[in-house]
Amino acid sequence: MLNGKKVVVTAAAGTGIGFSSARRAALEGADVLVSDFHERRMNEARDALAAEFPDQQFEAITCNVQSTEDVDALITGAAEKLGRIDVLINNAGFGGENELVDMTDEDWDRVLDITLNGTFRATRAALRYFRDVPHNGVIVNNASVLGWRAQRAQAHYAAAKAGVMALTRSSAIEGADFGVRINAVAPSIARHKFLEKSASSELLDELASKEAFGRAADVWEVAATIAMLASDYTTYLTGEVISISSQRA
């Protein structure tokens, strides 16, 4: 689906949706640049992809999405290393359980700045790139069903992901001026090692049991939908949020 495409994935280190999206893009024939705040794990992700797909190009650039300078340098550097950018996958986000009554300004600000503002910074930088090149592009954002659902101790994360959904819809209207499609996925619960560190297994088991299939999604299932949105199979789809869940409260 992505043969010959040049794909950039943020927060692509580790075992989560980001790395799975990078691997899925590679499996579909793309050259991939992975980015992350954690340099060692980012380089390990790049090396793992390069070992599995030796005939394709893999690059890495460290980026803190809380920094406009870092994000702008990511897009510029990716275009230089890959030769061009066709797809940006905005995967960076940060959450955790925190009751609103006990939440500090710093707790709120960090989640909003990484999850929502980081997506804004990367989308802005990518649109500026696509505005000035003669080819179309795609942006796929990672939202969450918590942008729709109510869940205890998730006010900051839910607000950030609802913002990502609204950003997706609004930026898609502007992106169309430059031939850019912008969509988002909204996973419910996709279990991986990083998530296991930020929430109790009891809570994750409870949430998974409420899903339509009675289980959590696999990160590979989320990555497959992201790859579809990035591909030429969805050339008239923009401004949409695709639920990878049953959307149940």
Rosetta silent file (secondary structure, phi, psi, omega in degrees, C-alpha in Angstrom):
SEQUENCE: MLNGKKVVVTAAAGTGIGFSSARRAALEGADVLVSDFHERRMNEARDALAAEFPDQQFEAITCNVQSTEDVDALITGAAEKLGRIDVLINNAGFGGENELVDMTDEDWDRVLDITLNGTFRATRAALRYFRDVPHNGVIVNNASVLGWRAQRAQAHYAAAKAGVMALTRSSAIEGADFGVRINAVAPSIARHKFLEKSASSELLDELASKEAFGRAADVWEVAATIAMLASDYTTYLTGEVISISSQRA
SCORE:     score description
SCORE:     0.000 S_00000001
   1 L     0.000  -23.921 -174.845    0.000    0.000    0.000 S_00000001
   2 L  -123.614   26.638 -177.418    2.896    2.387    0.610 S_00000001
   3 L   -57.067  123.943  178.885    5.449    1.217   -1.930 S_00000001
   4 L    82.769   -3.908 -179.771    7.976    3.986   -2.575 S_00000001
   5 L   -78.843  154.302  176.180    6.484    6.346    0.013 S_00000001
   6 E  -111.179  116.553 -169.125    8.592    8.263    2.522 S_00000001
   7 E  -119.561  136.633  176.273    7.044    8.066    5.985 S_00000001
   8 E  -115.686  131.608 -179.415    7.832    9.902    9.241 S_00000001
   9 E  -126.407  123.878  176.189    6.569    8.517   12.557 S_00000001
  10 L   -87.738  155.002 -178.815    6.779   10.375   15.876 S_00000001
  11 L    50.076   52.511 -172.588    7.165    8.527   19.200 S_00000001
  12 L   -99.314    2.732  178.276    8.183    5.423   17.278 S_00000001
  13 L   -83.510  162.342  173.420   10.477    3.800   19.847 S_00000001
  14 L    89.383 -148.526 -171.087    9.435    0.965   22.110 S_00000001
  15 L  -117.725   10.061 -171.927    6.575   -1.495   21.781 S_00000001
  16 L   -92.676 -159.431 -177.145    3.573    0.726   21.149 S_00000001
  17 H   -63.125  -34.849 -178.482    1.492    1.974   18.250 S_00000001
  18 H   -61.117  -51.758  179.738    4.320    4.177   16.953 S_00000001
  19 H   -65.232  -40.668  178.719    6.803    1.376   16.333 S_00000001
  20 H   -61.994  -36.444  177.665    4.069   -0.886   14.974 S_00000001
  21 H   -67.585  -39.937  177.322    3.045    1.874   12.559 S_00000001
  22 H   -64.115  -42.635  179.922    6.633    2.303   11.412 S_00000001
  23 H   -67.660  -39.302  178.787    6.986   -1.452   10.895 S_00000001
  24 H   -65.215  -40.196  176.841    3.672   -1.676    9.074 S_00000001
  25 H   -60.369  -42.510  177.803    4.710    1.170    6.767 S_00000001
  26 H   -63.491  -43.222  179.203    7.938   -0.702    6.046 S_00000001
  27 H   -60.652  -31.951  179.466    6.052   -3.918    5.389 S_00000001
  28 L   -85.698    6.390  172.081    3.933   -1.996    2.880 S_00000001
  29 L   102.868    4.662 -176.595    7.076   -0.871    1.040 S_00000001
  30 L   -84.524  154.542  162.609    7.846    2.544    2.547 S_00000001
  31 E   -88.452  141.348 -168.267   11.147    4.070    3.586 S_00000001
  32 E  -132.815  136.385  169.210   10.725    5.259    7.168 S_00000001
  33 E  -110.743  122.911  177.924   12.186    7.843    9.499 S_00000001
  34 E   -99.380  145.057  178.609   11.476    7.182   13.165 S_00000001
  35 E  -133.165  149.810  177.260   11.545    9.903   15.768 S_00000001
  36 E  -166.757  161.523  174.676   11.373    9.848   19.546 S_00000001
  37 L   -76.176  -28.875 -177.253   12.479   11.760   22.627 S_00000001
  38 L   -91.844  102.483 -170.369   14.364    8.701   23.894 S_00000001
  39 H   -64.336  -43.946 -177.576   17.426    8.521   21.643 S_00000001
  40 H   -62.420  -48.939 -179.027   18.681    5.037   22.568 S_00000001
  41 H   -66.250  -33.551  176.902   15.319    3.344   22.107 S_00000001
  42 H   -62.892  -46.039  179.577   14.737    5.323   18.917 S_00000001
  43 H   -66.068  -34.700  175.773   17.996    4.079   17.425 S_00000001
  44 H   -64.070  -38.460  177.927   17.162    0.535   18.480 S_00000001
  45 H   -64.496  -45.032  177.839   13.837    0.847   16.647 S_00000001
  46 H   -60.615  -45.318 -177.937   15.567    2.082   13.503 S_00000001
  47 H   -65.242  -37.256  178.656   18.153   -0.692   13.652 S_00000001
  48 H   -64.393  -41.065  178.336   15.486   -3.354   14.153 S_00000001
  49 H   -66.785  -43.046 -179.565   13.613   -2.139   11.081 S_00000001
  50 H   -62.788  -35.675  178.844   16.781   -1.955    9.005 S_00000001
  51 H   -70.453  -35.518 -178.230   17.664   -5.530    9.950 S_00000001
  52 H   -79.102  -32.146 -177.243   14.215   -6.815    9.038 S_00000001
  53 L  -125.471   73.134 -170.413   13.910   -4.843    5.784 S_00000001
  54 L   -66.591  -16.219 -177.670   17.493   -4.569    4.436 S_00000001
  55 L   -94.003    5.116 -179.407   16.465   -3.236    1.012 S_00000001
  56 L  -118.085  164.396 -177.106   14.708   -0.142    2.391 S_00000001
  57 L   -95.212  133.836  177.036   15.921    3.105    3.931 S_00000001
  58 E  -134.520  131.959 -178.646   15.526    3.812    7.649 S_00000001
  59 E  -130.731  170.911  179.592   16.579    6.974    9.435 S_00000001
  60 E  -148.784  139.433  174.915   16.155    8.461   12.907 S_00000001
  61 E  -138.511  124.920  177.391   15.962   11.974   14.355 S_00000001
  62 E   -69.787  136.132 -178.577   15.571   12.736   18.055 S_00000001
  63 L  -151.384  132.016  170.044   12.672   15.088   18.724 S_00000001
  64 L  -101.732  111.677 -174.400   10.875   16.489   21.753 S_00000001
  65 L   -69.592   -5.203  173.382    7.419   17.467   20.478 S_00000001
  66 L   -80.367   -6.361 -178.305    7.197   20.060   23.261 S_00000001
  67 L  -111.766  119.421  176.099    9.813   22.074   21.368 S_00000001
  68 H   -60.276  -39.713  179.644    8.863   23.996   18.237 S_00000001
  69 H   -61.321  -43.853  178.917   12.546   24.099   17.280 S_00000001
  70 H   -63.597  -44.700 -176.730   12.823   20.310   17.555 S_00000001
  71 H   -66.230  -43.808  177.698    9.649   19.687   15.577 S_00000001
  72 H   -62.334  -39.766  178.433   10.594   22.063   12.786 S_00000001
  73 H   -67.120  -32.018  177.630   14.047   20.464   12.621 S_00000001
  74 H   -62.132  -49.148 -177.840   12.416   17.024   12.447 S_00000001
  75 H   -66.429  -43.991  177.993   10.425   17.877    9.334 S_00000001
  76 H   -62.595  -46.424 -178.536   13.344   19.659    7.664 S_00000001
  77 H   -67.010  -36.783  178.655   15.762   16.872    8.564 S_00000001
  78 H   -64.495  -42.636  178.695   13.382   14.122    7.469 S_00000001
  79 H   -62.416  -36.664  179.317   12.933   15.728    4.064 S_00000001
  80 H   -71.028  -45.731 -176.653   16.712   15.934    3.692 S_00000001
  81 H   -70.324  -40.247 -177.392   17.432   12.374    4.848 S_00000001
  82 H   -90.609  -14.830 -176.848   14.589   10.708    2.947 S_00000001
  83 L    93.743  -24.797  177.437   14.648   13.029   -0.059 S_00000001
  84 L  -173.347  170.209  172.813   11.004   13.987    0.508 S_00000001
  85 L  -124.677  130.096  174.499    8.114   13.369    2.896 S_00000001
  86 L  -107.534  -33.033 -174.017    4.879   11.739    1.778 S_00000001
  87 E  -138.851  133.935  169.759    3.336   10.768    5.109 S_00000001
  88 E  -116.712  125.270  174.663    3.542   12.078    8.667 S_00000001
  89 E  -107.534  108.951  179.898    2.154    9.873   11.444 S_00000001
  90 E   -86.131   96.022 -176.122    1.601   11.955   14.581 S_00000001
  91 L  -106.399  -15.668 -173.624    1.778    9.347   17.308 S_00000001
  92 L   -61.465  133.314  177.763    3.340   11.268   20.210 S_00000001
  93 L  -166.085  163.840 -177.541    1.154   11.464   23.303 S_00000001
  94 L  -149.344  135.074 -179.119    1.287   11.253   27.071 S_00000001
  95 L  -140.144 -140.568 -177.251   -1.322   10.259   29.653 S_00000001
  96 L   128.573  161.341 -179.979   -1.753    8.560   32.988 S_00000001
  97 L   -88.725  130.700 -179.173   -4.374    8.277   35.717 S_00000001
  98 L  -160.114  113.792  177.787   -4.986   11.430   37.732 S_00000001
  99 L   -63.471  137.913 -175.863   -8.144   12.470   39.563 S_00000001
 100 H   -60.846  -36.876 -177.009   -9.156   15.999   38.585 S_00000001
 101 H   -64.563  -25.486 -179.925   -9.564   17.121   42.194 S_00000001
 102 H  -104.542   -0.620 -175.258   -5.897   16.297   42.838 S_00000001
 103 L   -72.869  134.318  176.198   -4.549   17.351   39.443 S_00000001
 104 L   -91.616  165.960  174.146   -1.978   20.144   39.396 S_00000001
 105 H   -58.363  -37.861 -178.944   -1.527   22.724   36.674 S_00000001
 106 H   -66.399  -40.398  176.503    1.714   20.964   35.785 S_00000001
 107 H   -58.188  -50.348 -178.836   -0.064   17.602   35.412 S_00000001
 108 H   -62.026  -49.430 -174.179   -2.645   19.144   33.083 S_00000001
 109 H   -63.428  -38.323 -177.346   -0.179   21.223   31.098 S_00000001
 110 H   -65.896  -45.437  179.860    2.238   18.361   30.416 S_00000001
 111 H   -64.001  -45.393  179.657   -0.429   16.055   28.993 S_00000001
 112 H   -65.658  -37.758 -175.765   -1.969   18.814   26.872 S_00000001
 113 H   -70.680  -41.753  179.377    1.409   20.073   25.666 S_00000001
 114 H   -73.241  -48.432 -169.182    2.722   16.692   24.528 S_00000001
 115 H   -78.531  -47.868 -178.277   -0.509   15.195   23.248 S_00000001
 116 H   -92.954  -53.918 -177.656   -2.351   18.138   21.693 S_00000001
 117 H   -65.164  -34.270  176.882    0.231   20.882   21.239 S_00000001
 118 H   -62.930  -40.443  176.619    2.795   18.381   19.973 S_00000001
 119 H   -65.784  -40.214  175.214    0.369   17.247   17.295 S_00000001
 120 H   -59.600  -47.900 -177.432   -0.311   20.883   16.414 S_00000001
 121 H   -61.152  -43.797 -178.230    3.402   21.688   16.110 S_00000001
 122 H   -70.199  -38.756  177.316    4.095   18.710   13.864 S_00000001
 123 H   -63.652  -44.414  178.588    1.002   19.319   11.721 S_00000001
 124 H   -60.036  -47.203 -179.423    1.950   22.968   11.276 S_00000001
 125 H   -63.116  -40.400 -179.939    5.519   22.103   10.293 S_00000001
 126 H   -67.409  -41.125  178.916    4.333   19.427    7.860 S_00000001
 127 H   -63.920  -37.197  176.259    1.783   21.734    6.225 S_00000001
 128 H   -63.962  -37.439  176.155    4.474   24.361    5.714 S_00000001
 129 H   -65.597  -51.033 -176.369    6.589   21.687    4.033 S_00000001
 130 H   -65.264  -30.417  177.511    3.766   20.420    1.802 S_00000001
 131 H   -59.080  -31.420 -170.969    2.783   23.988    0.869 S_00000001
 132 L  -105.706    8.056  178.122    6.163   24.489   -0.759 S_00000001
 133 L  -118.695  158.744 -174.161    6.621   21.171   -2.605 S_00000001
 134 L   -88.584   16.555 -179.257    4.956   19.987   -5.840 S_00000001
 135 L  -127.253  159.499  179.627    3.507   16.753   -4.442 S_00000001
 136 L   -76.583  174.191  179.355    0.595   15.804   -2.214 S_00000001
 137 E  -154.343  173.059 -178.894    0.878   14.446    1.302 S_00000001
 138 E  -137.231  138.890  170.874   -0.884   12.678    4.134 S_00000001
 139 E  -123.823  130.478  175.792   -1.029   13.271    7.879 S_00000001
 140 E  -121.944  121.543 -179.345   -2.460   10.635   10.215 S_00000001
 141 E   -99.746  148.249  175.590   -3.017   11.583   13.859 S_00000001
 142 E   -99.171  104.162  176.375   -3.352    9.209   16.802 S_00000001
 143 L   -96.455 -143.910  179.529   -6.410   10.276   18.808 S_00000001
 144 L  -168.373  151.164  174.930   -8.350    8.099   21.258 S_00000001
 145 H   -63.748  -15.876  176.513  -11.901    7.031   22.007 S_00000001
 146 H   -68.662  -11.183  169.319  -11.478    9.039   25.204 S_00000001
 147 H   -68.101  -18.282  175.548  -12.079   12.046   22.977 S_00000001
 148 L  -110.174  -40.961 -172.599  -15.680   10.753   22.978 S_00000001
 149 L   -82.932  156.658  170.064  -15.965    8.610   26.098 S_00000001
 150 L   -98.918  129.485  177.425  -16.087    9.642   29.726 S_00000001
 151 L  -143.919  133.978 -177.949  -13.576    7.865   31.938 S_00000001
 152 L   -59.470  143.622  175.430  -12.584    8.598   35.498 S_00000001
 153 L    65.365   20.955 -178.865   -9.125   10.093   36.148 S_00000001
 154 L  -128.010   22.970 -175.566   -8.625   10.860   32.450 S_00000001
 155 H   -58.874  -43.026 -178.148   -9.858   14.464   32.163 S_00000001
 156 H   -67.108  -45.819 -178.451   -6.500   15.796   30.928 S_00000001
 157 H   -68.734  -41.185  178.659   -5.924   13.008   28.415 S_00000001
 158 H   -63.170  -42.668  178.655   -9.527   13.037   27.197 S_00000001
 159 H   -63.546  -40.552  179.450   -9.425   16.798   26.690 S_00000001
 160 H   -65.146  -44.189 -177.656   -6.151   16.502   24.773 S_00000001
 161 H   -72.055  -33.477  172.618   -7.430   13.718   22.511 S_00000001
 162 H   -62.657  -36.864  175.756  -10.718   15.540   21.875 S_00000001
 163 H   -65.332  -38.031  176.541   -8.529   18.456   20.834 S_00000001
 164 H   -62.156  -39.623  177.780   -6.597   16.205   18.456 S_00000001
 165 H   -62.430  -47.111  179.866   -9.906   15.201   16.866 S_00000001
 166 H   -65.158  -40.440  176.259  -10.968   18.833   16.425 S_00000001
 167 H   -60.086  -41.956  178.698   -7.510   19.757   15.133 S_00000001
 168 H   -58.631  -48.868 -177.901   -7.749   16.930   12.602 S_00000001
 169 H   -63.873  -46.288 -176.217  -11.080   18.163   11.248 S_00000001
 170 H   -71.591  -42.352 -178.680  -10.106   21.821   11.049 S_00000001
 171 H   -68.700  -26.295  178.642   -6.592   21.326    9.693 S_00000001
 172 H   -63.608  -35.286  178.309   -7.959   19.006    6.991 S_00000001
 173 H   -64.412  -42.472  178.751   -9.909   21.898    5.490 S_00000001
 174 H   -73.773  -37.907 -179.172   -6.724   23.971    5.257 S_00000001
 175 H   -62.124  -29.774  179.524   -4.578   21.019    4.202 S_00000001
 176 H   -59.312  -28.756  177.782   -6.774   20.467    1.160 S_00000001
 177 H   -61.402  -25.872 -177.603   -5.376   23.730   -0.248 S_00000001
 178 H  -109.823   12.457 -178.859   -1.991   21.985   -0.483 S_00000001
 179 L    72.507   29.022 -177.406   -3.267   18.571   -1.568 S_00000001
 180 E  -109.179  129.771  172.786   -2.871   17.139    1.937 S_00000001
 181 E   -96.968  135.552 -179.036   -5.273   14.662    3.513 S_00000001
 182 E  -130.604  116.904  178.238   -5.484   14.690    7.317 S_00000001
 183 E  -133.286  174.096  179.498   -7.289   11.964    9.253 S_00000001
 184 E  -141.127  154.711  168.724   -7.043   10.349   12.670 S_00000001
 185 E  -106.250  150.316  177.988   -7.507    6.988   14.318 S_00000001
 186 E  -127.828   83.738  177.851   -9.215    6.643   17.684 S_00000001
 187 E   -69.529  155.165  171.951   -8.128    3.411   19.364 S_00000001
 188 L   -89.404  -90.401  178.441   -9.844    2.301   22.541 S_00000001
 189 L  -122.333  117.143  176.325   -7.414    0.110   24.460 S_00000001
 190 E  -119.578  109.380 -171.080   -4.355   -1.291   22.705 S_00000001
 191 L   -83.703  135.300  175.020   -2.170   -3.071   25.237 S_00000001
 192 L  -156.649  174.172 -170.984    1.607   -2.907   25.138 S_00000001
 193 H   -61.104  -37.474 -178.751    4.464   -2.704   27.646 S_00000001
 194 H   -66.765  -40.807  178.513    4.450    1.088   27.967 S_00000001
 195 H   -63.623  -37.616 -179.783    0.721    1.150   28.715 S_00000001
 196 H   -62.037  -24.786  179.515    1.193   -1.552   31.329 S_00000001
 197 H   -80.999  -21.948 -173.986    3.556    0.816   33.167 S_00000001
 198 H  -102.886   -6.051  178.843    1.063    3.691   33.268 S_00000001
 199 L  -147.651  152.480 -178.150   -2.086    1.839   34.367 S_00000001
 200 L   -71.174  150.204  178.416   -2.868   -1.119   36.583 S_00000001
 201 H   -64.096  -30.936  178.411   -3.475   -4.507   35.004 S_00000001
 202 H   -63.889  -44.566  178.287   -6.799   -4.656   36.864 S_00000001
 203 H   -65.309  -43.380 -179.149   -8.014   -1.464   35.180 S_00000001
 204 H   -64.427  -38.583  176.842   -6.757   -2.575   31.773 S_00000001
 205 H   -63.714  -41.995 -179.770   -8.482   -5.944   32.165 S_00000001
 206 H   -63.992  -45.656 -179.685  -11.723   -4.230   33.128 S_00000001
 207 H   -64.395  -42.282 -179.607  -11.602   -1.832   30.183 S_00000001
 208 H   -62.717  -36.926 -177.243  -10.735   -4.606   27.745 S_00000001
 209 H   -66.060  -21.156 -178.406  -13.647   -6.726   28.932 S_00000001
 210 L   -87.282   -7.659 -179.148  -16.084   -3.968   27.951 S_00000001
 211 L   -74.120  161.971 -174.486  -14.960   -3.873   24.341 S_00000001
 212 L   -57.806  -37.509 -179.348  -17.071   -5.399   21.568 S_00000001
 213 L   -96.353    4.998  177.114  -14.744   -8.388   21.164 S_00000001
 214 L    71.453   19.895 -179.254  -14.086   -8.686   24.886 S_00000001
 215 L  -151.263  166.637  172.958  -10.389   -7.943   24.519 S_00000001
 216 L   -77.640  158.090  173.225   -7.956   -5.122   23.922 S_00000001
 217 E   -73.456  154.002  168.462   -6.767   -4.319   20.432 S_00000001
 218 L   -87.327  144.497 -179.504   -3.328   -5.404   19.332 S_00000001
 219 H   -58.677  -29.228  179.150   -1.082   -2.497   18.345 S_00000001
 220 H   -64.775  -33.063  178.183   -0.665   -4.200   14.970 S_00000001
 221 H   -68.517  -37.482  176.178   -4.419   -3.830   14.357 S_00000001
 222 H   -67.754  -43.864 -179.335   -4.205   -0.094   14.973 S_00000001
 223 H   -60.620  -35.262  179.749   -1.138    0.211   12.744 S_00000001
 224 H   -63.667  -38.978  177.662   -2.969   -1.513    9.887 S_00000001
 225 H   -69.349  -38.972  176.490   -5.686    1.150    9.932 S_00000001
 226 H   -60.463  -43.257  179.095   -3.075    3.914   10.042 S_00000001
 227 H   -61.975  -39.800  177.894   -1.378    2.380    6.987 S_00000001
 228 H   -62.026  -44.704  179.956   -4.684    2.320    5.133 S_00000001
 229 H   -65.449  -29.262  179.511   -5.294    6.005    5.880 S_00000001
 230 H   -79.302  -14.117 -170.755   -1.767    6.803    4.703 S_00000001
 231 L   -91.750  174.767  177.901   -2.231    4.914    1.453 S_00000001
 232 H   -80.033    5.603  173.666   -3.741    5.725   -1.921 S_00000001
 233 H   -77.874  -11.497 -176.304   -6.752    3.580   -1.031 S_00000001
 234 H  -128.211   45.983 -172.322   -8.218    6.584    0.812 S_00000001
 235 L   -72.641  -11.048  178.178   -7.492    9.475   -1.556 S_00000001
 236 L  -114.579   12.583 -178.139  -10.881   11.177   -1.000 S_00000001
 237 L  -103.097  119.050  177.073  -11.013   10.712    2.780 S_00000001
 238 L  -152.597  151.586  179.549  -10.046   13.701    4.895 S_00000001
 239 L    74.329   18.171 -176.113  -11.041   15.313    8.179 S_00000001
 240 L  -108.755  152.185  173.440  -12.290   12.009    9.593 S_00000001
 241 E  -116.071  114.989 -176.479  -11.662   10.205   12.875 S_00000001
 242 E   -94.014  117.452 -179.566  -11.775    6.431   12.439 S_00000001
 243 E   -79.001  124.500  173.930  -12.812    4.569   15.574 S_00000001
 244 E  -105.047   67.134 -174.309  -10.869    1.373   16.219 S_00000001
 245 L  -178.575 -176.292  175.084  -13.317    0.268   18.878 S_00000001
 246 L   -95.046   -0.848 -179.763  -17.019   -0.064   19.549 S_00000001
 247 L    62.723   11.856 -177.026  -17.172    3.526   20.885 S_00000001
 248 L   -73.778  146.114  178.669  -19.072    2.299   23.921 S_00000001
 249 L   -73.184    0.000    0.000  -18.923    4.346   27.112 S_00000001
